[in-house]
Amino acid sequence: MKVVNFLVALAVLALAFSSAIAYDPSPLQDFCVASNGTDSAVFVNGKFCKDPNHATADDFFFSGLNVAGDTSNQLGVHINIVDADVIPGLNTNGITLVRIDYAANGGLNPPHNHPRAAELLTVLEGTVYAGFVTSNPDHRLFTKVLKPGDVFLFPFGLIHFQLNIGKTPAVALATLTSQNPGVNTIANAVFGSDPPINPDVLTKAFHLDKNLVSKLQKQVWVDPSE
């Protein structure tokens, strides 16, 4: 009886562990082209999927990632996201591709994290200072100055950033390990929440003057992807 109980417990643990390490669900067929029309959709897996017999090469294609983004905003950065909404054939493949343009002399992709993905950053042009910070209690900072051809990994879920420290515009490509990695820009979330967080919370948490907190909460916080 003890052996049976042990095997049952082991099976339950194995199922729980497999669920814990699974990020995006694995494909259940060769491909699953995302479809917004549920009336003609079949083979549900992640998103509603187009009938494979109706798929075309265009479902797996995107043109325009060579076009520079507009960096004339407060941060001097623009992010162009290529996900399953852009390339429907990416659905269920657990991949998102991003082009990041940084303005010269300080274009910044501010501290943020992806709650559902790790990120691999490849610099194509310019000189980028990139780094990430580990979680509690150590908060270790890992940074590198990246030049064209350099690759840097931001581990799953950790806060990271990039800053163009060159005198010319910079460009990077990022690959994320989820079809829906999510992004949480720290300053936007903390000071730009809707409705605003009680200033007493932020005053104490960040060791700031309450008037400064109120001022920060009234600012417009830029979304780099817009």
XYZ file of C-alpha atoms in Angstrom:
226
model
C 0.000 0.000 0.000
C 2.870 2.353 0.802
C 4.344 1.691 -2.638
C 1.029 2.545 -4.316
C 0.717 5.787 -2.310
C 4.285 6.695 -3.193
C 3.683 6.107 -6.904
C 0.504 8.192 -6.822
C 2.316 11.019 -5.049
C 5.191 10.784 -7.529
C 2.796 10.965 -10.483
C 1.068 14.035 -9.055
C 4.429 15.701 -8.422
C 5.563 14.945 -11.977
C 2.413 16.487 -13.423
C 2.785 19.572 -11.246
C 6.436 19.948 -12.210
C 5.723 19.597 -15.929
C 3.060 22.293 -15.652
C 5.424 24.572 -13.754
C 8.188 24.441 -16.363
C 5.920 24.711 -19.410
C 5.817 28.294 -20.687
C 3.874 28.463 -23.953
C 1.889 25.323 -24.840
C 3.617 23.108 -27.374
C 2.080 22.960 -30.854
C -0.352 20.113 -31.421
C 0.049 20.166 -35.203
C 2.557 21.348 -37.840
C 1.349 24.946 -37.565
C -1.576 26.976 -36.298
C -2.174 30.244 -38.164
C -3.992 32.650 -35.854
C -7.469 33.684 -36.973
C -9.701 36.467 -35.667
C -12.791 34.902 -37.222
C -14.042 32.058 -35.048
C -16.660 31.037 -37.619
C -13.977 29.597 -39.922
C -11.506 28.643 -37.202
C -10.583 25.132 -36.163
C -7.888 23.366 -34.146
C -7.852 25.720 -31.152
C -4.346 25.956 -29.676
C -3.332 29.212 -27.991
C -5.443 31.328 -30.340
C -8.191 30.304 -32.687
C -6.477 28.723 -35.654
C -7.172 28.990 -39.345
C -7.959 25.760 -41.141
C -4.508 24.547 -42.334
C -5.951 24.031 -45.812
C -6.593 27.782 -46.018
C -3.110 28.877 -44.867
C -0.873 30.769 -47.287
C 2.778 31.849 -47.345
C 1.683 35.338 -46.248
C 0.609 33.859 -42.891
C 4.303 33.226 -42.171
C 5.736 36.467 -43.549
C 6.343 40.079 -42.534
C 8.129 42.866 -44.401
C 9.325 46.117 -42.892
C 11.628 45.288 -40.009
C 14.346 47.184 -41.871
C 12.418 50.448 -41.391
C 13.717 52.623 -38.557
C 11.257 53.575 -35.839
C 10.489 57.126 -34.716
C 12.633 57.888 -31.650
C 11.508 61.488 -31.193
C 9.916 60.869 -27.820
C 10.895 61.511 -24.208
C 12.957 58.324 -24.017
C 14.504 58.435 -27.472
C 13.486 54.864 -28.253
C 11.037 52.992 -30.461
C 10.068 49.329 -30.249
C 8.563 47.429 -33.182
C 7.039 44.129 -32.046
C 6.593 41.160 -34.375
C 4.317 38.617 -32.709
C 1.414 36.360 -33.654
C -0.734 39.429 -34.318
C 1.765 40.475 -37.017
C 2.809 37.044 -38.313
C -0.183 34.758 -37.609
C 1.945 31.678 -38.259
C 3.940 32.466 -35.093
C 0.948 31.285 -33.075
C 1.913 28.458 -30.649
C 5.622 28.684 -31.548
C 6.618 30.544 -28.372
C 8.587 33.306 -30.126
C 8.362 37.100 -30.313
C 10.783 39.240 -32.317
C 11.419 42.919 -31.560
C 13.314 45.671 -33.360
C 14.574 48.405 -31.008
C 15.715 51.798 -32.304
C 17.668 54.097 -29.966
C 18.263 57.788 -30.589
C 21.872 59.007 -30.507
C 23.325 60.247 -27.220
C 21.120 58.524 -24.695
C 18.203 56.727 -26.323
C 16.860 54.559 -23.487
C 14.802 51.394 -23.278
C 13.977 51.952 -19.593
C 14.093 49.377 -16.791
C 11.377 46.781 -17.400
C 10.757 43.075 -17.229
C 8.926 40.404 -19.194
C 6.851 38.269 -16.805
C 6.644 35.359 -19.240
C 9.947 35.347 -21.133
C 13.704 35.524 -21.311
C 15.230 37.819 -23.941
C 18.230 37.536 -26.232
C 19.440 40.952 -27.474
C 21.628 41.330 -30.573
C 23.062 44.750 -31.407
C 23.137 45.530 -35.127
C 24.277 49.169 -35.088
C 25.752 51.544 -32.516
C 27.017 51.094 -28.970
C 24.561 50.009 -26.287
C 25.036 49.759 -22.521
C 22.805 46.881 -21.405
C 22.212 45.195 -18.074
C 19.914 43.348 -15.724
C 19.444 43.101 -11.968
C 18.873 39.861 -10.086
C 16.002 39.340 -7.660
C 15.917 39.635 -3.850
C 17.969 39.623 -1.741
C 21.170 40.141 -3.769
C 20.132 42.630 -6.481
C 23.341 41.947 -8.411
C 23.862 44.121 -11.474
C 25.236 42.506 -14.650
C 26.163 44.893 -17.485
C 28.030 44.922 -20.784
C 28.789 47.509 -23.431
C 27.533 45.953 -26.662
C 28.707 46.680 -30.190
C 27.470 45.348 -33.549
C 27.390 41.557 -33.485
C 27.357 41.326 -29.686
C 24.635 39.286 -27.988
C 23.413 39.607 -24.387
C 20.874 37.528 -22.471
C 18.286 38.948 -20.076
C 17.126 36.009 -17.933
C 13.477 35.139 -17.499
C 11.462 37.808 -15.685
C 14.377 39.948 -14.458
C 14.468 43.754 -14.662
C 16.694 44.931 -17.512
C 17.469 48.007 -19.642
C 19.451 49.339 -22.599
C 21.028 52.769 -23.139
C 22.610 54.096 -26.318
C 25.934 55.548 -25.180
C 27.104 56.340 -28.710
C 26.915 59.529 -30.746
C 24.978 57.821 -33.548
C 21.621 55.984 -33.556
C 21.669 52.341 -32.471
C 19.594 49.343 -33.561
C 19.077 45.974 -31.899
C 16.975 42.872 -32.442
C 15.525 41.017 -29.474
C 14.097 37.516 -29.445
C 11.780 36.588 -26.572
C 10.862 33.077 -25.500
C 7.093 33.526 -25.524
C 4.476 34.449 -28.084
C 3.055 36.749 -25.386
C 6.004 37.775 -23.182
C 4.289 40.791 -21.628
C 6.184 43.888 -20.562
C 6.075 45.848 -17.340
C 7.962 49.157 -17.523
C 8.860 49.876 -13.905
C 8.458 53.671 -13.824
C 5.226 53.545 -15.842
C 3.746 50.910 -13.556
C 4.778 52.593 -10.311
C 4.166 56.253 -11.108
C 1.715 55.977 -13.995
C -0.775 53.430 -12.664
C -4.503 53.987 -13.148
C -5.795 54.838 -10.616
C -2.653 56.248 -8.958
C -1.024 54.374 -6.090
C -1.459 56.123 -2.745
C 1.500 58.590 -2.574
C 2.216 57.484 1.010
C 3.125 54.040 -0.335
C 5.605 55.392 -2.873
C 6.998 58.022 -0.514
C 7.985 55.357 1.986
C 8.975 52.669 -0.507
C 11.291 54.903 -2.568
C 12.458 57.266 0.213
C 11.118 60.247 -1.719
C 9.493 63.520 -0.778
C 5.710 63.270 -1.052
C 5.506 66.347 -3.259
C 7.980 64.783 -5.680
C 5.911 61.597 -5.792
C 2.777 63.593 -6.592
C 4.669 65.436 -9.338
C 5.914 62.188 -10.859
C 2.405 60.728 -10.825
C 1.135 63.671 -12.863
C 3.668 63.185 -15.646
C 2.938 61.421 -18.929
C 4.919 58.171 -19.059
C 6.002 57.088 -22.544
C 5.213 53.611 -23.895
C 8.239 52.748 -26.094
C 6.107 50.489 -28.309
C 3.773 53.302 -29.375
